[in-house]
Each structure stands twice: as C-alpha cells, then as structure tokens.
PDB file of C-alpha atoms and ligand atoms in Angstrom:
ATOM      1  CA  MET A  21       0.099  39.610 -22.138  1.00 87.00           C
ATOM      2  CA  SER A  22      -2.103  38.266 -19.049  1.00 97.00           C
ATOM      3  CA  VAL A  23      -0.361  35.511 -16.349  1.00 97.00           C
ATOM      4  CA  LEU A  24      -3.412  33.750 -17.003  1.00 97.00           C
ATOM      5  CA  SER A  25      -2.355  33.755 -21.314  1.00 98.00           C
ATOM      6  CA  SER A  26       1.073  33.372 -19.793  1.00 97.00           C
ATOM      7  CA  LEU A  27       0.356  29.749 -18.567  1.00 97.00           C
ATOM      8  CA  VAL A  28      -1.648  28.947 -21.358  1.00 98.00           C
ATOM      9  CA  SER A  29       1.002  29.577 -23.641  1.00 98.00           C
ATOM     10  CA  ALA A  30       3.524  27.566 -21.718  1.00 98.00           C
ATOM     11  CA  LEU A  31       0.960  24.470 -21.282  1.00 98.00           C
ATOM     12  CA  GLY A  32       0.005  25.138 -25.270  1.00 98.00           C
ATOM     13  CA  ASP A  33       4.680  25.287 -26.072  1.00 98.00           C
ATOM     14  CA  GLY A  34       5.803  22.704 -23.635  1.00 96.00           C
ATOM     15  CA  SER A  35       7.678  24.625 -21.985  1.00 98.00           C
ATOM     16  CA  ILE A  36       4.859  23.657 -18.673  1.00 98.00           C
ATOM     17  CA  GLU A  37       4.621  19.818 -18.678  1.00 98.00           C
ATOM     18  CA  VAL A  38       1.938  18.408 -16.661  1.00 98.00           C
ATOM     19  CA  VAL A  39       3.215  15.310 -14.987  1.00 98.00           C
ATOM     20  CA  ASP A  40       0.719  13.338 -13.695  1.00 98.00           C
ATOM     21  CA  LEU A  41       1.089  12.164 -10.332  1.00 98.00           C
ATOM     22  CA  THR A  42      -2.094   9.564 -10.246  1.00 98.00           C
ATOM     23  CA  SER A  43      -2.400   6.049 -10.034  1.00 96.00           C
ATOM     24  CA  PRO A  44      -4.256   4.478 -11.988  1.00 95.00           C
ATOM     25  CA  LEU A  45      -8.023   2.909 -10.304  1.00 96.00           C
ATOM     26  CA  SER A  46      -8.739  -0.337 -10.681  1.00 97.00           C
ATOM     27  CA  ALA A  47      -9.377  -3.278  -9.212  1.00 96.00           C
ATOM     28  CA  GLU A  48      -5.818  -4.354  -8.693  1.00 95.00           C
ATOM     29  CA  THR A  49      -5.281  -0.657  -7.494  1.00 96.00           C
ATOM     30  CA  PRO A  50      -3.289  -1.749  -3.758  1.00 95.00           C
ATOM     31  CA  VAL A  51      -4.827  -0.794  -0.840  1.00 95.00           C
ATOM     32  CA  ILE A  52      -4.193  -0.729   3.376  1.00 93.00           C
ATOM     33  CA  GLN A  53      -4.477  -3.846   4.895  1.00 89.00           C
ATOM     34  CA  LEU A  54      -4.957  -3.500   8.610  1.00 91.00           C
ATOM     35  CA  PRO A  55      -5.362  -6.040  11.365  1.00 89.00           C
ATOM     36  CA  PRO A  56      -8.354  -8.558  10.525  1.00 91.00           C
ATOM     37  CA  GLU A  57      -9.610  -6.801  14.013  1.00 95.00           C
ATOM     38  CA  PHE A  58     -10.923  -3.529  12.033  1.00 96.00           C
ATOM     39  CA  GLY A  59     -13.124  -2.329   8.984  1.00 97.00           C
ATOM     40  CA  GLN A  60     -11.446  -3.339   6.113  1.00 96.00           C
ATOM     41  CA  THR A  61     -11.496  -0.658   2.943  1.00 96.00           C
ATOM     42  CA  ALA A  62     -13.087  -1.296  -0.221  1.00 96.00           C
ATOM     43  CA  HIS A  63     -10.643  -2.264  -3.735  1.00 96.00           C
ATOM     44  CA  PHE A  64     -11.942  -0.006  -6.702  1.00 98.00           C
ATOM     45  CA  ALA A  65     -14.652  -2.235  -8.829  1.00 98.00           C
ATOM     46  CA  LEU A  66     -16.360  -1.220 -11.745  1.00 98.00           C
ATOM     47  CA  GLU A  67     -20.291  -2.232 -11.129  1.00 98.00           C
ATOM     48  CA  GLU A  68     -21.753  -1.747 -15.224  1.00 98.00           C
ATOM     49  CA  ILE A  69     -24.840  -0.020 -15.970  1.00 98.00           C
ATOM     50  CA  SER A  70     -25.582  -0.110 -19.199  1.00 98.00           C
ATOM     51  CA  ARG A  71     -22.846  -0.892 -22.270  1.00 98.00           C
ATOM     52  CA  TYR A  72     -24.055  -0.338 -25.603  1.00 98.00           C
ATOM     53  CA  ASP A  73     -27.084  -3.141 -25.040  1.00 98.00           C
ATOM     54  CA  ASP A  74     -30.920  -3.629 -24.435  1.00 98.00           C
ATOM     55  CA  ARG A  75     -30.075  -2.010 -20.753  1.00 98.00           C
ATOM     56  CA  GLY A  76     -29.221   1.215 -22.716  1.00 98.00           C
ATOM     57  CA  PRO A  77     -28.421   1.138 -26.564  1.00 98.00           C
ATOM     58  CA  ALA A  78     -26.289   4.340 -27.193  1.00 98.00           C
ATOM     59  CA  TRP A  79     -25.133   5.085 -23.888  1.00 98.00           C
ATOM     60  CA  TYR A  80     -21.949   3.062 -21.737  1.00 98.00           C
ATOM     61  CA  TRP A  81     -20.987   3.935 -18.103  1.00 98.00           C
ATOM     62  CA  ASN A  82     -20.975   2.707 -14.696  1.00 98.00           C
ATOM     63  CA  ASN A  83     -21.053   2.436 -11.002  1.00 98.00           C
ATOM     64  CA  PHE A  84     -18.327   2.096  -8.980  1.00 98.00           C
ATOM     65  CA  ARG A  85     -17.279   1.085  -5.176  1.00 98.00           C
ATOM     66  CA  SER A  86     -14.732   2.821  -3.658  1.00 98.00           C
ATOM     67  CA  GLY A  87     -12.713   3.151  -0.398  1.00 98.00           C
ATOM     68  CA  GLU A  88     -12.298   6.925   0.358  1.00 98.00           C
ATOM     69  CA  HIS A  89      -8.510   6.056   0.652  1.00 98.00           C
ATOM     70  CA  THR A  90      -8.478   3.621  -2.175  1.00 97.00           C
ATOM     71  CA  GLY A  91      -5.869   4.392  -4.916  1.00 96.00           C
ATOM     72  CA  THR A  92      -4.452   8.273  -5.324  1.00 98.00           C
ATOM     73  CA  HIS A  93      -6.173  10.228  -2.720  1.00 98.00           C
ATOM     74  CA  PHE A  94      -5.848  12.570   0.001  1.00 98.00           C
ATOM     75  CA  ASP A  95      -7.264  12.533   3.571  1.00 98.00           C
ATOM     76  CA  ALA A  96      -9.024  15.374   5.007  1.00 98.00           C
ATOM     77  CA  PRO A  97      -8.105  16.390   8.595  1.00 98.00           C
ATOM     78  CA  ASN A  98     -11.516  14.690  10.019  1.00 98.00           C
ATOM     79  CA  HIS A  99      -9.939  11.750   9.085  1.00 98.00           C
ATOM     80  CA  TRP A 100      -8.134  10.823  12.122  1.00 98.00           C
ATOM     81  CA  VAL A 101      -9.510  10.642  16.167  1.00 98.00           C
ATOM     82  CA  THR A 102      -7.206  13.983  16.334  1.00 98.00           C
ATOM     83  CA  GLY A 103      -8.873  16.008  13.761  1.00 98.00           C
ATOM     84  CA  GLN A 104     -12.123  15.434  14.735  1.00 98.00           C
ATOM     85  CA  GLY A 105     -14.299  18.171  14.342  1.00 97.00           C
ATOM     86  CA  LYS A 106     -12.075  19.337  11.749  1.00 98.00           C
ATOM     87  CA  ALA A 107     -12.481  19.831   7.982  1.00 98.00           C
ATOM     88  CA  ASP A 108     -13.959  17.239   5.888  1.00 98.00           C
ATOM     89  CA  ILE A 109     -12.726  16.452   1.932  1.00 98.00           C
ATOM     90  CA  ALA A 110     -15.616  19.155   0.878  1.00 98.00           C
ATOM     91  CA  SER A 111     -14.791  21.784   3.096  1.00 98.00           C
ATOM     92  CA  VAL A 112     -10.773  21.787   2.531  1.00 98.00           C
ATOM     93  CA  PRO A 113     -10.796  25.105   1.200  1.00 98.00           C
ATOM     94  CA  ALA A 114     -10.680  25.265  -2.957  1.00 98.00           C
ATOM     95  CA  GLY A 115      -7.462  27.541  -2.887  1.00 97.00           C
ATOM     96  CA  HIS A 116      -5.578  24.502  -0.691  1.00 98.00           C
ATOM     97  CA  LEU A 117      -5.922  22.280  -4.612  1.00 98.00           C
ATOM     98  CA  ILE A 118      -3.305  24.202  -6.027  1.00 98.00           C
ATOM     99  CA  ALA A 119       0.358  25.159  -4.139  1.00 98.00           C
ATOM    100  CA  PRO A 120       3.447  24.966  -4.446  1.00 98.00           C
ATOM    101  CA  VAL A 121       5.556  21.758  -4.084  1.00 98.00           C
ATOM    102  CA  VAL A 122       9.319  20.421  -2.639  1.00 98.00           C
ATOM    103  CA  VAL A 123       9.833  16.979  -3.557  1.00 98.00           C
ATOM    104  CA  LEU A 124      12.356  15.156  -1.361  1.00 98.00           C
ATOM    105  CA  ASP A 125      13.717  12.265  -2.831  1.00 98.00           C
ATOM    106  CA  PHE A 126      14.986   9.544  -0.829  1.00 98.00           C
ATOM    107  CA  SER A 127      14.756   6.689  -3.294  1.00 98.00           C
ATOM    108  CA  ALA A 128      18.168   5.626  -2.586  1.00 98.00           C
ATOM    109  CA  GLN A 129      18.103   4.983   1.140  1.00 98.00           C
ATOM    110  CA  ALA A 130      14.483   3.204   1.287  1.00 98.00           C
ATOM    111  CA  GLY A 131      15.650   1.438  -1.689  1.00 97.00           C
ATOM    112  CA  GLU A 132      18.769  -0.337   0.666  1.00 98.00           C
ATOM    113  CA  ASP A 133      16.187  -0.371   3.805  1.00 98.00           C
ATOM    114  CA  ALA A 134      12.698  -1.058   3.509  1.00 98.00           C
ATOM    115  CA  ASP A 135      11.993   0.736   7.121  1.00 98.00           C
ATOM    116  CA  PHE A 136      13.372   3.842   6.076  1.00 98.00           C
ATOM    117  CA  LEU A 137      12.880   6.621   8.490  1.00 98.00           C
ATOM    118  CA  LEU A 138      12.902  10.343   7.240  1.00 98.00           C
ATOM    119  CA  GLU A 139      14.043  12.644   9.941  1.00 98.00           C
ATOM    120  CA  VAL A 140      14.016  16.625  10.956  1.00 98.00           C
ATOM    121  CA  ASP A 141      17.342  16.604  10.643  1.00 98.00           C
ATOM    122  CA  HIS A 142      17.320  15.301   6.279  1.00 98.00           C
ATOM    123  CA  ILE A 143      15.022  17.848   5.828  1.00 98.00           C
ATOM    124  CA  LYS A 144      16.860  20.524   7.467  1.00 98.00           C
ATOM    125  CA  ALA A 145      20.167  19.273   4.814  1.00 98.00           C
ATOM    126  CA  TRP A 146      17.701  19.139   2.532  1.00 98.00           C
ATOM    127  CA  GLU A 147      16.510  22.771   3.181  1.00 98.00           C
ATOM    128  CA  SER A 148      20.457  23.848   3.466  1.00 98.00           C
ATOM    129  CA  GLU A 149      20.963  22.556  -0.149  1.00 98.00           C
ATOM    130  CA  HIS A 150      17.757  23.818  -1.651  1.00 98.00           C
ATOM    131  CA  GLN A 151      14.944  26.478  -0.448  1.00 98.00           C
ATOM    132  CA  ALA A 152      12.993  26.187   2.717  1.00 98.00           C
ATOM    133  CA  LEU A 153       9.800  24.008   2.968  1.00 98.00           C
ATOM    134  CA  PRO A 154       7.319  26.152   1.254  1.00 98.00           C
ATOM    135  CA  ALA A 155       4.642  27.951   2.983  1.00 98.00           C
ATOM    136  CA  GLY A 156       1.190  27.038   1.992  1.00 98.00           C
ATOM    137  CA  GLY A 157       2.741  24.104  -0.303  1.00 98.00           C
ATOM    138  CA  TRP A 158       3.637  20.604  -0.236  1.00 98.00           C
ATOM    139  CA  LEU A 159       6.711  18.334   1.312  1.00 98.00           C
ATOM    140  CA  PHE A 160       6.718  15.008  -1.182  1.00 98.00           C
ATOM    141  CA  TYR A 161       8.505  12.671   0.164  1.00 98.00           C
ATOM    142  CA  ARG A 162      10.156  10.669  -3.009  1.00 98.00           C
ATOM    143  CA  THR A 163      11.002   6.675  -1.850  1.00 98.00           C
ATOM    144  CA  GLY A 164      10.778   4.956  -5.630  1.00 98.00           C
ATOM    145  CA  TRP A 165       8.423   2.892  -4.010  1.00 97.00           C
ATOM    146  CA  ASP A 166       5.498   3.492  -6.884  1.00 96.00           C
ATOM    147  CA  ALA A 167       7.746   1.487  -8.674  1.00 96.00           C
ATOM    148  CA  ARG A 168       5.545  -1.454  -6.871  1.00 96.00           C
ATOM    149  CA  SER A 169       2.246   0.324  -7.172  1.00 93.00           C
ATOM    150  CA  SER A 170       1.486  -2.717  -9.513  1.00 89.00           C
ATOM    151  CA  SER A 171       0.844  -5.482  -6.641  1.00 92.00           C
ATOM    152  CA  GLN A 172      -0.380  -5.239  -3.799  1.00 91.00           C
ATOM    153  CA  GLU A 173       1.620  -8.081  -1.914  1.00 95.00           C
ATOM    154  CA  GLU A 174       5.321  -5.966  -2.791  1.00 95.00           C
ATOM    155  CA  TYR A 175       3.477  -2.441  -2.561  1.00 95.00           C
ATOM    156  CA  VAL A 176       2.201  -3.463   1.343  1.00 94.00           C
ATOM    157  CA  ASN A 177       5.683  -5.686   1.525  1.00 96.00           C
ATOM    158  CA  ALA A 178       4.372  -7.675   4.789  1.00 94.00           C
ATOM    159  CA  ASP A 179       5.933 -10.625   6.585  1.00 93.00           C
ATOM    160  CA  GLU A 180       4.738 -11.779  10.065  1.00 91.00           C
ATOM    161  CA  SER A 181       5.266  -8.674  12.134  1.00 91.00           C
ATOM    162  CA  GLY A 182       3.542  -6.236   9.315  1.00 92.00           C
ATOM    163  CA  PRO A 183       4.386  -4.498   6.587  1.00 95.00           C
ATOM    164  CA  HIS A 184       7.379  -2.756   6.411  1.00 97.00           C
ATOM    165  CA  THR A 185       7.583   0.167   4.038  1.00 98.00           C
ATOM    166  CA  PRO A 186       9.354   3.792   4.467  1.00 98.00           C
ATOM    167  CA  GLY A 187       7.880   6.935   6.182  1.00 98.00           C
ATOM    168  CA  MET A 188       8.897   8.991   8.602  1.00 98.00           C
ATOM    169  CA  SER A 189       9.668   9.441  12.343  1.00 98.00           C
ATOM    170  CA  ALA A 190       7.359  10.855  15.005  1.00 98.00           C
ATOM    171  CA  GLU A 191       9.516  13.317  15.577  1.00 98.00           C
ATOM    172  CA  CYS A 192       9.895  14.328  12.286  1.00 98.00           C
ATOM    173  CA  ALA A 193       6.152  14.245  11.501  1.00 98.00           C
ATOM    174  CA  ARG A 194       5.856  16.157  14.875  1.00 98.00           C
ATOM    175  CA  TRP A 195       7.968  19.029  13.414  1.00 98.00           C
ATOM    176  CA  VAL A 196       6.451  18.804   9.488  1.00 98.00           C
ATOM    177  CA  ALA A 197       3.064  19.192  11.172  1.00 98.00           C
ATOM    178  CA  GLU A 198       3.876  21.849  14.477  1.00 98.00           C
ATOM    179  CA  GLU A 199       6.522  23.891  12.709  1.00 98.00           C
ATOM    180  CA  ALA A 200       7.026  23.253   8.772  1.00 98.00           C
ATOM    181  CA  PRO A 201       4.816  26.022   6.885  1.00 98.00           C
ATOM    182  CA  VAL A 202       3.367  23.131   4.858  1.00 98.00           C
ATOM    183  CA  ILE A 203       0.202  22.229   4.118  1.00 98.00           C
ATOM    184  CA  GLY A 204       0.497  18.307   4.258  1.00 98.00           C
ATOM    185  CA  VAL A 205       2.291  15.597   2.520  1.00 98.00           C
ATOM    186  CA  GLY A 206       2.445  13.076   0.155  1.00 98.00           C
ATOM    187  CA  VAL A 207       3.684  10.034  -0.271  1.00 98.00           C
ATOM    188  CA  GLU A 208       4.498   7.023  -2.686  1.00 98.00           C
ATOM    189  CA  THR A 209       3.029   4.291  -0.982  1.00 98.00           C
ATOM    190  CA  VAL A 210      -0.522   3.268   0.661  1.00 96.00           C
ATOM    191  CA  GLY A 211      -0.696   6.081   3.527  1.00 96.00           C
ATOM    192  CA  THR A 212       1.474   8.372   5.124  1.00 98.00           C
ATOM    193  CA  ASP A 213       3.099   6.627   7.924  1.00 98.00           C
ATOM    194  CA  ALA A 214       5.320   3.803   7.556  1.00 98.00           C
ATOM    195  CA  GLY A 215       4.774   0.489   7.311  1.00 97.00           C
ATOM    196  CA  ALA A 216       5.441  -0.113  11.638  1.00 96.00           C
ATOM    197  CA  ALA A 217       4.141   3.111  12.635  1.00 97.00           C
ATOM    198  CA  HIS A 218       1.441   0.822  13.874  1.00 94.00           C
ATOM    199  CA  SER A 219       4.136   0.626  16.599  1.00 95.00           C
ATOM    200  CA  PHE A 220       5.248   4.196  17.171  1.00 98.00           C
ATOM    201  CA  GLU A 221       4.424   6.628  20.350  1.00 97.00           C
ATOM    202  CA  PRO A 222       2.170   7.947  19.177  1.00 97.00           C
ATOM    203  CA  ALA A 223       0.799   5.200  16.573  1.00 97.00           C
ATOM    204  CA  PHE A 224       0.861   6.441  13.428  1.00 98.00           C
ATOM    205  CA  PRO A 225       2.534  10.401  13.943  1.00 98.00           C
ATOM    206  CA  CYS A 226       1.454  11.014  10.159  1.00 98.00           C
ATOM    207  CA  HIS A 227      -2.197  10.988  10.566  1.00 98.00           C
ATOM    208  CA  SER A 228      -2.180  11.678  14.409  1.00 98.00           C
ATOM    209  CA  TYR A 229       0.017  14.843  14.233  1.00 98.00           C
ATOM    210  CA  LEU A 230      -1.012  16.451  10.487  1.00 98.00           C
ATOM    211  CA  MET A 231      -4.976  16.036  11.174  1.00 98.00           C
ATOM    212  CA  GLY A 232      -4.985  17.956  14.166  1.00 98.00           C
ATOM    213  CA  ASN A 233      -3.244  20.263  13.253  1.00 98.00           C
ATOM    214  CA  ASP A 234      -5.622  21.320   9.914  1.00 98.00           C
ATOM    215  CA  LYS A 235      -2.958  19.170   7.226  1.00 98.00           C
ATOM    216  CA  TYR A 236      -3.375  17.350   4.808  1.00 98.00           C
ATOM    217  CA  GLY A 237      -2.219  13.650   3.290  1.00 98.00           C
ATOM    218  CA  LEU A 238      -1.707  12.940  -0.221  1.00 98.00           C
ATOM    219  CA  THR A 239      -1.348   8.817  -1.481  1.00 98.00           C
ATOM    220  CA  GLN A 240       0.471   6.551  -3.718  1.00 98.00           C
ATOM    221  CA  LEU A 241       1.131   9.424  -5.837  1.00 98.00           C
ATOM    222  CA  GLN A 242       3.484   8.260  -8.806  1.00 98.00           C
ATOM    223  CA  ASN A 243       5.660   9.765 -11.034  1.00 98.00           C
ATOM    224  CA  LEU A 244       7.816  12.509  -8.111  1.00 98.00           C
ATOM    225  CA  ALA A 245      11.108  11.529 -10.615  1.00 98.00           C
ATOM    226  CA  GLN A 246       9.696  13.580 -13.165  1.00 98.00           C
ATOM    227  CA  VAL A 247       8.664  16.309 -10.941  1.00 98.00           C
ATOM    228  CA  PRO A 248      12.151  18.720  -9.588  1.00 98.00           C
ATOM    229  CA  PRO A 249      12.668  19.343  -6.274  1.00 98.00           C
ATOM    230  CA  THR A 250      11.806  22.810  -6.073  1.00 98.00           C
ATOM    231  CA  GLY A 251       9.758  25.009  -8.405  1.00 98.00           C
ATOM    232  CA  ALA A 252       6.365  22.840  -9.483  1.00 98.00           C
ATOM    233  CA  VAL A 253       3.374  23.629  -8.199  1.00 98.00           C
ATOM    234  CA  VAL A 254       0.640  20.500  -7.745  1.00 98.00           C
ATOM    235  CA  ILE A 255      -3.020  19.932  -8.464  1.00 98.00           C
ATOM    236  CA  ALA A 256      -4.965  18.162  -6.152  1.00 98.00           C
ATOM    237  CA  GLY A 257      -8.614  17.471  -6.808  1.00 97.00           C
ATOM    238  CA  PRO A 258     -10.231  14.926  -4.128  1.00 98.00           C
ATOM    239  CA  LEU A 259     -14.074  14.582  -4.876  1.00 98.00           C
ATOM    240  CA  PRO A 260     -16.347  16.958  -2.480  1.00 98.00           C
ATOM    241  CA  ILE A 261     -17.684  13.521  -0.731  1.00 98.00           C
ATOM    242  CA  VAL A 262     -19.492  15.710   2.250  1.00 98.00           C
ATOM    243  CA  THR A 263     -18.687  14.993   5.632  1.00 98.00           C
ATOM    244  CA  GLY A 264     -15.990  12.317   4.376  1.00 98.00           C
ATOM    245  CA  SER A 265     -13.065  11.974   5.328  1.00 98.00           C
ATOM    246  CA  GLY A 266     -10.720  11.662   2.197  1.00 98.00           C
ATOM    247  CA  ALA A 267     -11.425  10.999  -1.708  1.00 98.00           C
ATOM    248  CA  PRO A 268      -9.280   9.439  -4.707  1.00 98.00           C
ATOM    249  CA  ALA A 269      -7.896  12.493  -6.076  1.00 98.00           C
ATOM    250  CA  ARG A 270      -6.224  13.103  -9.493  1.00 98.00           C
ATOM    251  CA  VAL A 271      -3.785  15.337  -8.749  1.00 98.00           C
ATOM    252  CA  LEU A 272      -1.129  16.660 -11.272  1.00 98.00           C
ATOM    253  CA  ALA A 273       2.607  18.281 -11.248  1.00 98.00           C
ATOM    254  CA  LEU A 274       2.994  21.795 -12.860  1.00 98.00           C
ATOM    255  CA  VAL A 275       6.681  21.503 -14.373  1.00 98.00           C
ATOM    256  CA  GLU A 276       8.600  24.154 -15.814  1.00 98.00           C
ATOM    257  CA  ARG A 277      11.568  22.973 -18.775  1.00 95.00           C
TER     258      ARG A 277
HETATM  259 MN1   MN B 440      -6.099   8.010   3.559  1.00 82.14          MN
END
C-alpha cells in the first residue's frame, strides 16, 4: 500500500485521530489588548449579506471582519520589526504547514503561577526524558490556558500591573529561535510571549527572536491535552493574505491511537 493509502486507511479506521486545536471564531473570541497608546486588533465580527431573504432568496452568506492576529492564528516572520522584509503570511512555504510536533506540558507549573516562564533547562530536561526537539517541526508549549479561552477577562488575566499569562524567559526564547531546530512555537495563550513580556529585555522576546530568525508563532491553541508529547503531526492552515503579517488558521493534529 502507498504511504498515502495507508494514511487514508488509518484515518478511516481511527488508528490516526484528527484533533482540532483551533479556537472557534466568534465575537466572543478573546483578543490581545495593548496599552491605549497603541493601535488595537479587531474582535472577530460577522456582517450578514443575505439569509434566504430579499437580499438573496436561496442563499446565506456573510462578510467578516477580523484582525490577522485574532483567535487561533499564525505569526509570519514579517510580523515583528526584527523580521522586517522577511516572509509575509502568504509566502510561508506550504511544506512548513505540515510538520511534526512535540508538546511540552507545563500546565501544572502555570496553574500554580500565572507568570510561569519556561527556561532552557526545562526544555533540556524534557529532551532527556523524551527526545530532541524535532528538526523542521514545532515546539508546542502547554500551559492549560485553553481552559480560560471562553472569557476575555480570564484569558488575558490583567490587573493594574498588566497581563499575567505564562510564557518563556528571554534567554529561552533566544535559544529556541537561534539554537533549536524547530520552525516555531505554539501556545495556548493570546500570544507566544508571556503577559509580562513588555518589560523583558528585549521586550516581547519570543516575537523578537522567532520572527528575526525566520521562525513562526501559533497562538490560542486548544486541546493540546489530547496530543501526546511526541509523535504527532500538525497541519496549520493560515489564510494566504498577500503582504499579511499573520492570519487566522485552522490547526489540526494527526495523532496515532
Ligand atoms: Mn500574533
């Protein structure tokens, strides 16, 4: 049997399960909130064109408004100033949209401390227990934050000192971007950076280092608990917005059962 026939057969008999890692898109989908002096991303919004009525008797359809970085989405290298002139979202090679993934579960630590930061030593310890980070694949960082994704307030978790959500230290972000063989980082939070990363050095180190090294981000993922630490494959399908800095994406994991 050809490899693709085997895949189709495994999908059919359930020995490979498709896990949807995408947050549903609606007006309630949480979005990042920047300090008021900066431009803000749009919430997702539907605008009805017709619904089997005078405007279109046999059909229902909508226009929609959305930020490129609203809901589960893919950060392209040109999103950050460090990746200025690098690939836009339409130029990300199609071959990068299907890739192996490892899932590092730090949901216990992030549950105890909303400002928990992943360090290089955490990743190295994980690698000695499991396997090396996959060349050409994704590092998905599980924090349990998907459980908060139905509430803007709980998801962003801000107080007078700013948002409190887990992320990576600046040194860890630098190491992942410059030394690890992965193509990008996927997270359950509103962005790849920690809530407090505005005051890190450099500020927003995940964005700064990943984009500057032609790497990618995937955010607002769900259901990572259903993906094993190693062995899964991710299909990430951002809209090919020409010149765009990112796009909402349907993200699926193929998991062997
Ligand atoms: Mn983004």
